Short mmCIF file of C-alpha atoms in Angstrom, two decimals:
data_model
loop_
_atom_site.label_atom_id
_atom_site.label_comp_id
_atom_site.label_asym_id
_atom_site.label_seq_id
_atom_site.Cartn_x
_atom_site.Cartn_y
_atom_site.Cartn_z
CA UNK A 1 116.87 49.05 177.32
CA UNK A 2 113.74 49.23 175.03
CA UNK A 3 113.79 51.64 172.45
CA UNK A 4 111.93 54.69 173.36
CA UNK A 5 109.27 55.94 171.24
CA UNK A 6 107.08 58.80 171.20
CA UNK A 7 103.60 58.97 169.26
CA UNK A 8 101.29 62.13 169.27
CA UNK A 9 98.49 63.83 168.03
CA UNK A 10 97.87 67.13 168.68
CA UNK A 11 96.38 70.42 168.16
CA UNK A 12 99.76 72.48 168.98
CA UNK A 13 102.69 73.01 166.98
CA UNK A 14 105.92 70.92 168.02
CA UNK A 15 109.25 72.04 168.52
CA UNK A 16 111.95 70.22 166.01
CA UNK A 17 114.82 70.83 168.36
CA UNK A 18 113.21 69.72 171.47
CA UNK A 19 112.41 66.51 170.12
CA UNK A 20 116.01 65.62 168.82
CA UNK A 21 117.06 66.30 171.67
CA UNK A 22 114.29 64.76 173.99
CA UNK A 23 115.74 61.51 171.49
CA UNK A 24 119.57 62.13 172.09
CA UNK A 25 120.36 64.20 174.76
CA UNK A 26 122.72 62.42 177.24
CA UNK A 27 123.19 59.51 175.01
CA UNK A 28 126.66 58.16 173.50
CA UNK A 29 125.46 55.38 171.12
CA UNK A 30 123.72 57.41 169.18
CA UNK A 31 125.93 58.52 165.39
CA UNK A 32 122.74 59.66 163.44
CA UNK A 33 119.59 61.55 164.14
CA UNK A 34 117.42 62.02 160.63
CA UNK A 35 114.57 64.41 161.48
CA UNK A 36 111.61 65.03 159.02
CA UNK A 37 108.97 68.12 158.89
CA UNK A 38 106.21 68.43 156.77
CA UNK A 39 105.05 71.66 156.06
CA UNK A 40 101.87 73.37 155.13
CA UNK A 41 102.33 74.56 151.53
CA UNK A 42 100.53 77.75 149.89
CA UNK A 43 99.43 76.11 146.96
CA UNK A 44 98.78 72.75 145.72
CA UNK A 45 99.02 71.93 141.95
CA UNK A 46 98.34 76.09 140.96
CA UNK A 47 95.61 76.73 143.59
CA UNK A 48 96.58 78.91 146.37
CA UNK A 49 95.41 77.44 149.79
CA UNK A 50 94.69 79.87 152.91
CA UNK A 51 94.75 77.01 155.38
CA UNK A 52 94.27 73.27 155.91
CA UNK A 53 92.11 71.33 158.29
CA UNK A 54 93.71 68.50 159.30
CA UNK A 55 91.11 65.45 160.86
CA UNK A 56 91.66 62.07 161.98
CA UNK A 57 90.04 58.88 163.72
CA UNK A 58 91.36 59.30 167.23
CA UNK A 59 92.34 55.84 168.59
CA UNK A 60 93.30 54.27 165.39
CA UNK A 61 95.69 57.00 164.62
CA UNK A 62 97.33 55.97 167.64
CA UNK A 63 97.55 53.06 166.87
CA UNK A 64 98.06 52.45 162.95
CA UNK A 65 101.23 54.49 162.95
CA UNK A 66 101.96 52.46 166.53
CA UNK A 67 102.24 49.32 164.34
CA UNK A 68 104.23 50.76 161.60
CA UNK A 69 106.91 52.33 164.17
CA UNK A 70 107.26 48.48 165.40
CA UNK A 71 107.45 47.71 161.84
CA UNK A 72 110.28 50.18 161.35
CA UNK A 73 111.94 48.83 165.27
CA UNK A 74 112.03 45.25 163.73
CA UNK A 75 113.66 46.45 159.98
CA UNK A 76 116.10 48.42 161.32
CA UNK A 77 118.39 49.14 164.35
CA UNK A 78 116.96 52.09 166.07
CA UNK A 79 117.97 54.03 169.07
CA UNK A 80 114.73 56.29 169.35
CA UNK A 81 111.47 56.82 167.33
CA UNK A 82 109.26 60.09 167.37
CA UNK A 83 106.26 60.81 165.35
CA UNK A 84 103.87 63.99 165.90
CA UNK A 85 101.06 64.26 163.83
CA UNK A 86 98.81 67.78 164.09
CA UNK A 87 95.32 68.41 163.70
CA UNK A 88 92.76 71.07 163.26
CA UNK A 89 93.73 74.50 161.34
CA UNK A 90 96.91 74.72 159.74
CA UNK A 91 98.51 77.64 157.94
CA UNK A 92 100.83 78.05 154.86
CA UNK A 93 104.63 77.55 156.37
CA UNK A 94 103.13 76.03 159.50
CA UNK A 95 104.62 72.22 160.73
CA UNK A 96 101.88 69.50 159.62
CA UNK A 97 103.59 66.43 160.48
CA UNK A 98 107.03 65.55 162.21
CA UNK A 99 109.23 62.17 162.03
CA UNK A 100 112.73 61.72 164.19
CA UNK A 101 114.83 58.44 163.83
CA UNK A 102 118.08 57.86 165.66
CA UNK A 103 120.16 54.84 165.28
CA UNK A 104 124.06 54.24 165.28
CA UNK A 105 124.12 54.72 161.73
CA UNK A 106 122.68 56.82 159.26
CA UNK A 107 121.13 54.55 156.92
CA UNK A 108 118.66 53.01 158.90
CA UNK A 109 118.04 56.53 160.29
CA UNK A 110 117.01 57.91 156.60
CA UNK A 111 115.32 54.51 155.99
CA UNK A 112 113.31 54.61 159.10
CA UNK A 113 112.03 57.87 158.46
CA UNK A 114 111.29 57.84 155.02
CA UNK A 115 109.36 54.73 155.80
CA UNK A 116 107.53 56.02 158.74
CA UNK A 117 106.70 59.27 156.14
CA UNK A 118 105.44 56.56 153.28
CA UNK A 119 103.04 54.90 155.51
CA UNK A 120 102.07 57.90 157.19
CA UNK A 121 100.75 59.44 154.16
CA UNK A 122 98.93 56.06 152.86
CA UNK A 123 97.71 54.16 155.77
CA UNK A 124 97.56 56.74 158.88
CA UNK A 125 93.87 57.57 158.91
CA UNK A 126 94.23 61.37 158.64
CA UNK A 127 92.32 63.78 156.13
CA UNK A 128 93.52 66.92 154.75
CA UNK A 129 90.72 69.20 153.84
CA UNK A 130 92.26 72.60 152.14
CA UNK A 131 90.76 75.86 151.81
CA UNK A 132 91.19 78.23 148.96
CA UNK A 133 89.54 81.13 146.91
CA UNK A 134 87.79 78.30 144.81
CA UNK A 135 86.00 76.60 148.37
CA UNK A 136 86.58 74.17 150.66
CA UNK A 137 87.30 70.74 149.21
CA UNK A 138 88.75 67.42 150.36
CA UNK A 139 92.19 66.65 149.67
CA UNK A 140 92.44 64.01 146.86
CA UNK A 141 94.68 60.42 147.81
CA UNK A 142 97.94 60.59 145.16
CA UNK A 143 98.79 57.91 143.28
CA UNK A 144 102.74 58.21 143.49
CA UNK A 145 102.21 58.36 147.40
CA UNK A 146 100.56 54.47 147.17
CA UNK A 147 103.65 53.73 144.53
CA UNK A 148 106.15 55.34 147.33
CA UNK A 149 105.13 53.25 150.31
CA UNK A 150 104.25 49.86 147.79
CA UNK A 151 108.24 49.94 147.75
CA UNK A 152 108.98 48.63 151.09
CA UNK A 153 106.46 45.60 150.67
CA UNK A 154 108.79 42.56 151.47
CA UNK A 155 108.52 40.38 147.97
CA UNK B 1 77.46 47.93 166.07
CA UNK B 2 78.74 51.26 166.03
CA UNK B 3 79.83 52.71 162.48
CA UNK B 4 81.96 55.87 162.27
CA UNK B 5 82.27 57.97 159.47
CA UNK B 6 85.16 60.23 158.63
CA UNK B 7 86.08 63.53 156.64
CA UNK B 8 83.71 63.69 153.16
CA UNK B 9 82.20 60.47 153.85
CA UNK B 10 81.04 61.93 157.63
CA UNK B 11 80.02 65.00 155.79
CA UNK B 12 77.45 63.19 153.00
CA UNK B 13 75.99 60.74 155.86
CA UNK B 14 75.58 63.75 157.87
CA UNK B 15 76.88 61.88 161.15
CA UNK B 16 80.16 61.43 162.64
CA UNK B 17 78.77 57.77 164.08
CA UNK B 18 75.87 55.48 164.86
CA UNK B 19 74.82 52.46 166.41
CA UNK B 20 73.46 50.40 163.54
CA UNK B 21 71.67 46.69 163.28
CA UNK B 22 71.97 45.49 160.33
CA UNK B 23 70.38 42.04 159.52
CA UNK B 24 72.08 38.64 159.69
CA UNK B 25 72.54 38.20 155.75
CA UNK B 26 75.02 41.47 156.20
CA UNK B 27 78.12 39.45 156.72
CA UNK B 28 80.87 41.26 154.58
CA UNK B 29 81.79 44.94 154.61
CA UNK B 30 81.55 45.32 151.20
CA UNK B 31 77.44 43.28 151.76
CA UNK B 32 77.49 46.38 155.06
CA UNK B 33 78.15 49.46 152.21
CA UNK B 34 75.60 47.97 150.13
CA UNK B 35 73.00 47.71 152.87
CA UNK B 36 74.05 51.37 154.13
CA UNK B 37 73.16 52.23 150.99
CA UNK B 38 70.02 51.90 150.85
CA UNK B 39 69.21 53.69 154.17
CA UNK B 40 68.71 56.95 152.33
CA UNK B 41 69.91 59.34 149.72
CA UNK B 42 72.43 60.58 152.52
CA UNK B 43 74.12 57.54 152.34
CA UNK B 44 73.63 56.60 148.45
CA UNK B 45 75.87 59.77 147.94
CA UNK B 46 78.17 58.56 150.85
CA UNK B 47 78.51 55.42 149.48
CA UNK B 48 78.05 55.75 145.31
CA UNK B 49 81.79 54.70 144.46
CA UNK B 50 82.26 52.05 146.85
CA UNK B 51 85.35 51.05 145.70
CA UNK B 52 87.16 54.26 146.51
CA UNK B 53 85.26 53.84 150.47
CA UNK B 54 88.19 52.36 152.86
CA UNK B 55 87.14 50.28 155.97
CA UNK B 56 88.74 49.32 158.91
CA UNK B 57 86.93 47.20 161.51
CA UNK B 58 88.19 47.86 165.33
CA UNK B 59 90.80 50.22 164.51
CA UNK B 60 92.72 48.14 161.75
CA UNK B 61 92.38 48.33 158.02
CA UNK B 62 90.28 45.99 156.28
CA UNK B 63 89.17 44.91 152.89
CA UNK B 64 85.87 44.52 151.32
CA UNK B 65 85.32 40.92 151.77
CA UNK B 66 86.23 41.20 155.47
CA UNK B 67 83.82 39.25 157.98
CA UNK B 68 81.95 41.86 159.82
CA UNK B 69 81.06 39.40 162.77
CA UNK B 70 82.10 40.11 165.65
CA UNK B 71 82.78 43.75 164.98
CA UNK B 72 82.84 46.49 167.99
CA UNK B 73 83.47 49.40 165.64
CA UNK B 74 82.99 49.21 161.48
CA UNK B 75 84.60 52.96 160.47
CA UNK B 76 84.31 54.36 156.98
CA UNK B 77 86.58 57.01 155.06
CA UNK B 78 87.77 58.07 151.74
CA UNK B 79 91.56 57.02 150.81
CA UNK B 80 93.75 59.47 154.00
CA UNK B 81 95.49 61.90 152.93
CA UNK B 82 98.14 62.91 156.08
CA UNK B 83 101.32 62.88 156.64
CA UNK C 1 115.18 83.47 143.10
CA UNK C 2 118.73 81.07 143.82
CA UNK C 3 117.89 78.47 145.82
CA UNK C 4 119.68 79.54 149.61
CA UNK C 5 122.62 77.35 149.82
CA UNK C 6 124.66 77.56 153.29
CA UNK C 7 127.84 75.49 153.94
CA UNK C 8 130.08 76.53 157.10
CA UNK C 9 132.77 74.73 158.32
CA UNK C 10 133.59 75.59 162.33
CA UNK C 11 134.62 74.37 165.32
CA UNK C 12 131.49 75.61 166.74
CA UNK C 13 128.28 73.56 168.14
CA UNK C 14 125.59 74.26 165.21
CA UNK C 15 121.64 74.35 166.77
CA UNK C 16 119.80 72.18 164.28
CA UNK C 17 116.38 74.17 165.15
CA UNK C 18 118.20 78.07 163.89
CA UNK C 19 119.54 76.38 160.57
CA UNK C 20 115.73 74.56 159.84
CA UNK C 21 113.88 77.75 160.79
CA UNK C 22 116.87 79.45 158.85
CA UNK C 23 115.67 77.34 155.59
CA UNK C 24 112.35 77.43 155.85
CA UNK C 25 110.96 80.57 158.14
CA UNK C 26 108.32 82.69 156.23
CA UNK C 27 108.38 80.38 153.37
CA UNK C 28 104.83 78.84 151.96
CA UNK C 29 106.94 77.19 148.93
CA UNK C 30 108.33 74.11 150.87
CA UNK C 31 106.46 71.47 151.65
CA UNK C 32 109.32 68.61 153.44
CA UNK C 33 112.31 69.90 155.66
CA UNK C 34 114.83 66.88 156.33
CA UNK C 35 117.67 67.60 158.70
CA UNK C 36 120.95 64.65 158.97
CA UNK C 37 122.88 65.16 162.82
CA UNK C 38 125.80 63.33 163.03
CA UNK C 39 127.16 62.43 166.39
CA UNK C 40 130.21 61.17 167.74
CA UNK C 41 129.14 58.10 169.48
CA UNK C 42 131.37 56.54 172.69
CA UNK C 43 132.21 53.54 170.91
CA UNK C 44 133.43 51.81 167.82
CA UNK C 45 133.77 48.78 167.16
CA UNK C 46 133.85 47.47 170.56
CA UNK C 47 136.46 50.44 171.42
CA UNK C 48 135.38 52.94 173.81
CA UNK C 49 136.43 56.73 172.71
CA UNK C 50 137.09 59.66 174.58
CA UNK C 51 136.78 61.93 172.01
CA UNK C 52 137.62 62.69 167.69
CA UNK C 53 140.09 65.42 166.51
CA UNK C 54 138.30 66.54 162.97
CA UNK C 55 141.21 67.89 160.96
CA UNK C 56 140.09 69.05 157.25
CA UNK C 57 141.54 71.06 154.42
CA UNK C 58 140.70 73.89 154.19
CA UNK C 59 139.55 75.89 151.27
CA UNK C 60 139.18 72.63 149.11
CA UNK C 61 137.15 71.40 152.33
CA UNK C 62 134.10 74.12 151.33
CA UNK C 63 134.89 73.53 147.44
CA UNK C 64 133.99 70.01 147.67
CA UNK C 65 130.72 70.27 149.28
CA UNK C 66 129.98 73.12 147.06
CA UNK C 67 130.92 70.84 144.35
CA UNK C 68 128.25 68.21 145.70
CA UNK C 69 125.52 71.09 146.78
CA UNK C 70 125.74 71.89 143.38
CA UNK C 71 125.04 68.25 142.04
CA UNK C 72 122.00 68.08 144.85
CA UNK C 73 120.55 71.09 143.07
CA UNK C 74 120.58 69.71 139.67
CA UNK C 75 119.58 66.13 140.38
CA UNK C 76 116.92 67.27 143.02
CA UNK C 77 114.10 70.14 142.56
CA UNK C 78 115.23 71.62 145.90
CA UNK C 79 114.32 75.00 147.93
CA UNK C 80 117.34 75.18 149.97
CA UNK C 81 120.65 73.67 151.71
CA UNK C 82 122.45 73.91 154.65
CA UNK C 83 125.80 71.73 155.29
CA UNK C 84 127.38 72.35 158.23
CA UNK C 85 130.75 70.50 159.29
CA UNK C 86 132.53 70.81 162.88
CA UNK C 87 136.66 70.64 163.11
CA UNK C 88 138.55 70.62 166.66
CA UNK C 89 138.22 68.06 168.86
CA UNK C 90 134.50 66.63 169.83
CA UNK C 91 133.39 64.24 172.68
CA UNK C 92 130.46 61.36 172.69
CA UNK C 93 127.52 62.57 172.55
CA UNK C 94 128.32 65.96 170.74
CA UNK C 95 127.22 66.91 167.18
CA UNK C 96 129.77 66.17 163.73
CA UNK C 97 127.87 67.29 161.08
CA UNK C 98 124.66 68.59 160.11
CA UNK C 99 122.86 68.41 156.50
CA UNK C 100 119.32 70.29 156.07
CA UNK C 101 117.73 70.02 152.71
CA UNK C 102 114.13 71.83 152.02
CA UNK C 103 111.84 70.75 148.84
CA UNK C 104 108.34 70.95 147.75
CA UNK C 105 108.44 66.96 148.54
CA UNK C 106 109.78 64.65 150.79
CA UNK C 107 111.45 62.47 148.33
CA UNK C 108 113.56 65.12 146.82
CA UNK C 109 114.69 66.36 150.49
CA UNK C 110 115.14 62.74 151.74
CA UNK C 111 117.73 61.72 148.79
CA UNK C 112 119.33 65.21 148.73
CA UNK C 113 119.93 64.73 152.55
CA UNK C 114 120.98 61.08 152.10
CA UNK C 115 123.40 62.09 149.24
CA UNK C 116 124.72 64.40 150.69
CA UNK C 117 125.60 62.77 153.54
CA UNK C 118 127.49 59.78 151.47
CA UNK C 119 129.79 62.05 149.62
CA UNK C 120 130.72 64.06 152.68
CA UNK C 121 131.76 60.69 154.23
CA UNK C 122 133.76 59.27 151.33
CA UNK C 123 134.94 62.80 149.42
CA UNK C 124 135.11 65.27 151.74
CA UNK C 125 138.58 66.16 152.86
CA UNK C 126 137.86 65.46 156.88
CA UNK C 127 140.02 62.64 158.75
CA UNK C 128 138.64 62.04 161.96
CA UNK C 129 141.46 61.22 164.99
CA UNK C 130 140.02 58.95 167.98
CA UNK C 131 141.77 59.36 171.83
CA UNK C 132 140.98 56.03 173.35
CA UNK C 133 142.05 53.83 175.96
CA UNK C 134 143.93 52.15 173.78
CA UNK C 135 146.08 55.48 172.44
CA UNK C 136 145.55 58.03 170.10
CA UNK C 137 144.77 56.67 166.06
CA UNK C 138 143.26 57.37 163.07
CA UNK C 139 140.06 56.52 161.62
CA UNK C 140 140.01 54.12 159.05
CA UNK C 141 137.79 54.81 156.00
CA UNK C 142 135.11 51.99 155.71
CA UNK C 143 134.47 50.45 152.52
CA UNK C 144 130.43 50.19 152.99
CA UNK C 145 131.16 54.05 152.59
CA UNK C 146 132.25 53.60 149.47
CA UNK C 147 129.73 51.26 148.04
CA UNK C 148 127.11 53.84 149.81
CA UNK C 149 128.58 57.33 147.68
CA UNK C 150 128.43 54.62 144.78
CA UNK C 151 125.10 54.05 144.50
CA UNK C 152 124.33 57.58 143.32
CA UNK C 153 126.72 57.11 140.06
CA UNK C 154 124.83 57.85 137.19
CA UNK C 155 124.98 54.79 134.93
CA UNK D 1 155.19 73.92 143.80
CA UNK D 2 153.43 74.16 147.37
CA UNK D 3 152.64 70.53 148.78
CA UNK D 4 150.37 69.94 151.54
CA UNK D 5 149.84 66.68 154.32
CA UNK D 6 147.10 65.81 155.87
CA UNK D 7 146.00 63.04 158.83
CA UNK D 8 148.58 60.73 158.93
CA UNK D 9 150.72 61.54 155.92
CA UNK D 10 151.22 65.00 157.75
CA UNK D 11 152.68 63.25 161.03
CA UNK D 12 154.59 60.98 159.27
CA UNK D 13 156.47 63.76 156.77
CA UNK D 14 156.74 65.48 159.97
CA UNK D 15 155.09 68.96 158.25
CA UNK D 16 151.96 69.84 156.86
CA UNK D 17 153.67 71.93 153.79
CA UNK D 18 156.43 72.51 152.02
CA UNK D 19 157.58 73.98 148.44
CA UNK D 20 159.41 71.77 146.18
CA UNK D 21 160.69 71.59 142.85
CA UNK D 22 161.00 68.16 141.54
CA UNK D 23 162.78 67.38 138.46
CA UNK D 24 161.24 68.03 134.75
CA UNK D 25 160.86 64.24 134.62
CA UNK D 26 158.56 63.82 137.61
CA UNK D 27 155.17 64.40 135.24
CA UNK D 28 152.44 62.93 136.69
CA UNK D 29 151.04 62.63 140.73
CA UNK D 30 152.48 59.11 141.05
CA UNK D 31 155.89 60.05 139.83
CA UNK D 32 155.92 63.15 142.55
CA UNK D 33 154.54 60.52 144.94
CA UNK D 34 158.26 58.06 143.87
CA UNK D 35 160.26 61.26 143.72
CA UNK D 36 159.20 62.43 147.38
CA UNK D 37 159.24 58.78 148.59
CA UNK D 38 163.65 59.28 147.63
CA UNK D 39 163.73 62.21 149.69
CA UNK D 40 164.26 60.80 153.10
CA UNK D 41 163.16 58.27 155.83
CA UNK D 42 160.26 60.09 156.89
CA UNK D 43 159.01 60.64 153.52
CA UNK D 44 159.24 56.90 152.17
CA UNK D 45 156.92 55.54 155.88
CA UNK D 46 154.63 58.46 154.35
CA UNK D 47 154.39 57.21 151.36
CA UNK D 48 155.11 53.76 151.99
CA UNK D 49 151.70 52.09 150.52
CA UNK D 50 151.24 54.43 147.50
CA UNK D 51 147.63 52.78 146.63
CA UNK D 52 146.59 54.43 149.89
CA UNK D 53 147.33 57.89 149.48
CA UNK D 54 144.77 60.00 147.73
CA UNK D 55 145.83 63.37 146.22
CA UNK D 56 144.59 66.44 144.95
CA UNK D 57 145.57 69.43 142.58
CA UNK D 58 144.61 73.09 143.15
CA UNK D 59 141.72 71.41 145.80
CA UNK D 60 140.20 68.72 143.64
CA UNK D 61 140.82 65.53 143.90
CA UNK D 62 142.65 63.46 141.42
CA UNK D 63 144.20 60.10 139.70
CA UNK D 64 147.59 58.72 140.03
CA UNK D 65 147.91 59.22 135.75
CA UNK D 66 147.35 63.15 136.62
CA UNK D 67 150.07 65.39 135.28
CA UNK D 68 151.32 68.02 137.54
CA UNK D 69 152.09 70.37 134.96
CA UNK D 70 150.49 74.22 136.10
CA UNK D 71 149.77 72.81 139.23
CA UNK D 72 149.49 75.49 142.04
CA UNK D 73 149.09 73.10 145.30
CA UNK D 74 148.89 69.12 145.19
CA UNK D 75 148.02 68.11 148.34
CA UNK D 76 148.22 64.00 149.92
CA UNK D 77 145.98 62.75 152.70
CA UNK D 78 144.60 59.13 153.42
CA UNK D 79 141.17 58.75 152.54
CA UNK D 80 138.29 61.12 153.93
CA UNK D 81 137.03 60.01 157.13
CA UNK D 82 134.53 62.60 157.97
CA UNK D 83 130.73 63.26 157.47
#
């Protein structure tokens, strides 16, 4: 059976439980599920931030984190693969971003999604723009998130 | 060829995307960023660092020296910042 | 304020969705959520199971992954824990064990979660029973288990 | 002292605890390990591969070289298998 796997973009909130279980309900060879949310912060480095827009270039989206989920399929031995990215207007304590792995073991579960997470941040062509009491402004690239997905280059 | 331009990059060109010609001597994207350039002051301030500019040609990443021939869709955006 | 720590052991189903929202509801200070389900799979090792007795000792059961909790929050700058560990007998397909961790970053919640979930496995007093075709037995401790809790040994 | 079995060291003592009082001699959690090993049948198949057996005093785990002086409850179990 091919792995299934799950990629979307959307304006709505997801639902964490729903998608584990949309991954593992019914299913026996499953032992690990390893779920990842990112959140929508109130402040960034001191500022406080009312909300974030969230934009992105529909069709590569798609398909950039498409070829880093078959990336992930061909490292590791994976049962099940979700990744929900949101866009538009998102508030402090609202869900940004949301990565479930299931595999028979946990180890390439965590792997898989902290992977998926690395590339997500450095190569998925999404663009956080925050705004606070100082303005609107673009948020800046971070170095230690380029150092955090350089580790998995195969030397 | 149509160029796209995303997030502060979209917002200094003052266009989400265009359908552009450039001439035959364009052949690189980093030769494309220099010849956007010079289409305006829009674009100078769109383009002024253009080593922090990212490409990708047809939905996939590309670097500087990439071949432009050929090209459906040349898009243009600072370093992402998702996830 | 303490960082929330919850650890429950039960024979109880946990729902992974109430103990994330539990972490991280009304909260604009966390930034990753990672949630570990472990499930008893229908098979090991070419062995088809019918279902795990979890038998654990109690009292130093909860002081042991207080113990580690502890540890998480001084190696990792984290915003909450929740370790949740089922006893009784459980059938494929059913959850084992649950870790949550919440942080201001992903990396901090991923190797929380992931350490976490290696001392549970290798320190934790649990013994998991498997009913099989083959007759009742129990589980042997795996020595990749070992060399996984290892890794976290400060040097 | 109160002694407790777990897993398979419980169904092979045939109890999960007991209170004993071992000799002055018996000093450290191997020794009590030999000394229950002498108390019967059942107790030397328990204890019958002593490298196996993992123990722990007053709920935290410990070495063969630990003493059992002041000890509350020493408990003996295979290793952990959960998680």
């Amino acid at each position: 059976m091919a792995t299934p796997v799950t990629i979307r973009i959307q304006p709505d909130d997801f639902d964490v439980a729903r998608e584990i279980a949309a991954l593992s309900h019914g299913r026996t060879d499953i032992g690990a599920v390893v779920s990842f949310s990112g959140i929508c912060r109130g402040d960034e480095d001191e500022t406080k931030i009312a909300a974030l827009t969230l934009e992105h270039y529909p069709g590569m989206a798609e398909e950039e984190i498409g070829r880093h989920v078959d990336e992930a399929l061909s490292r590791w031995p994976l049962n099940g693969v979700t990744v929900i990215h949101r866009v538009g207007r998102i508030e402090p304590g609202q869900n940004i971003v949301l990565v479930v792995t299931a595999s028979q073991h946990r180890q390439a579960a965590f792997q898989a999604a902290e992977f998926l997470m690395d590339y997500l941040k450095t190569s998925a062509p999404f663009w956080k723009k925050e705004e606070s009491a100082a303005g609107n402004g673009w948020v800046e690239a971070h170095a230690r998130d380029d150092q955090a997905a350089a580790r998995w280059t195969k030397s | 060829m149509k160029v796209k331009y995303f997030a502060w990059v979209r917002e200094r060109v003052g266009k989400a995307e265009e359908t552009i010609e450039p001439p035959a001597t364009v052949r690189t994207v980093e030769e494309l960023i220099a010849w956007l350039s010079g289409l305006g002051e829009a674009y100078a301030y769109a383009f002024e660092k253009p080593k922090v500019i990212r490409a990708a040609i047809d939905h996939a990443h590309v670097k500087p020296d990439a071949a432009i021939a050929g090209a459906r869709e040349i898009a243009f955006f600072p370093p992402m910042t998702g996830g």
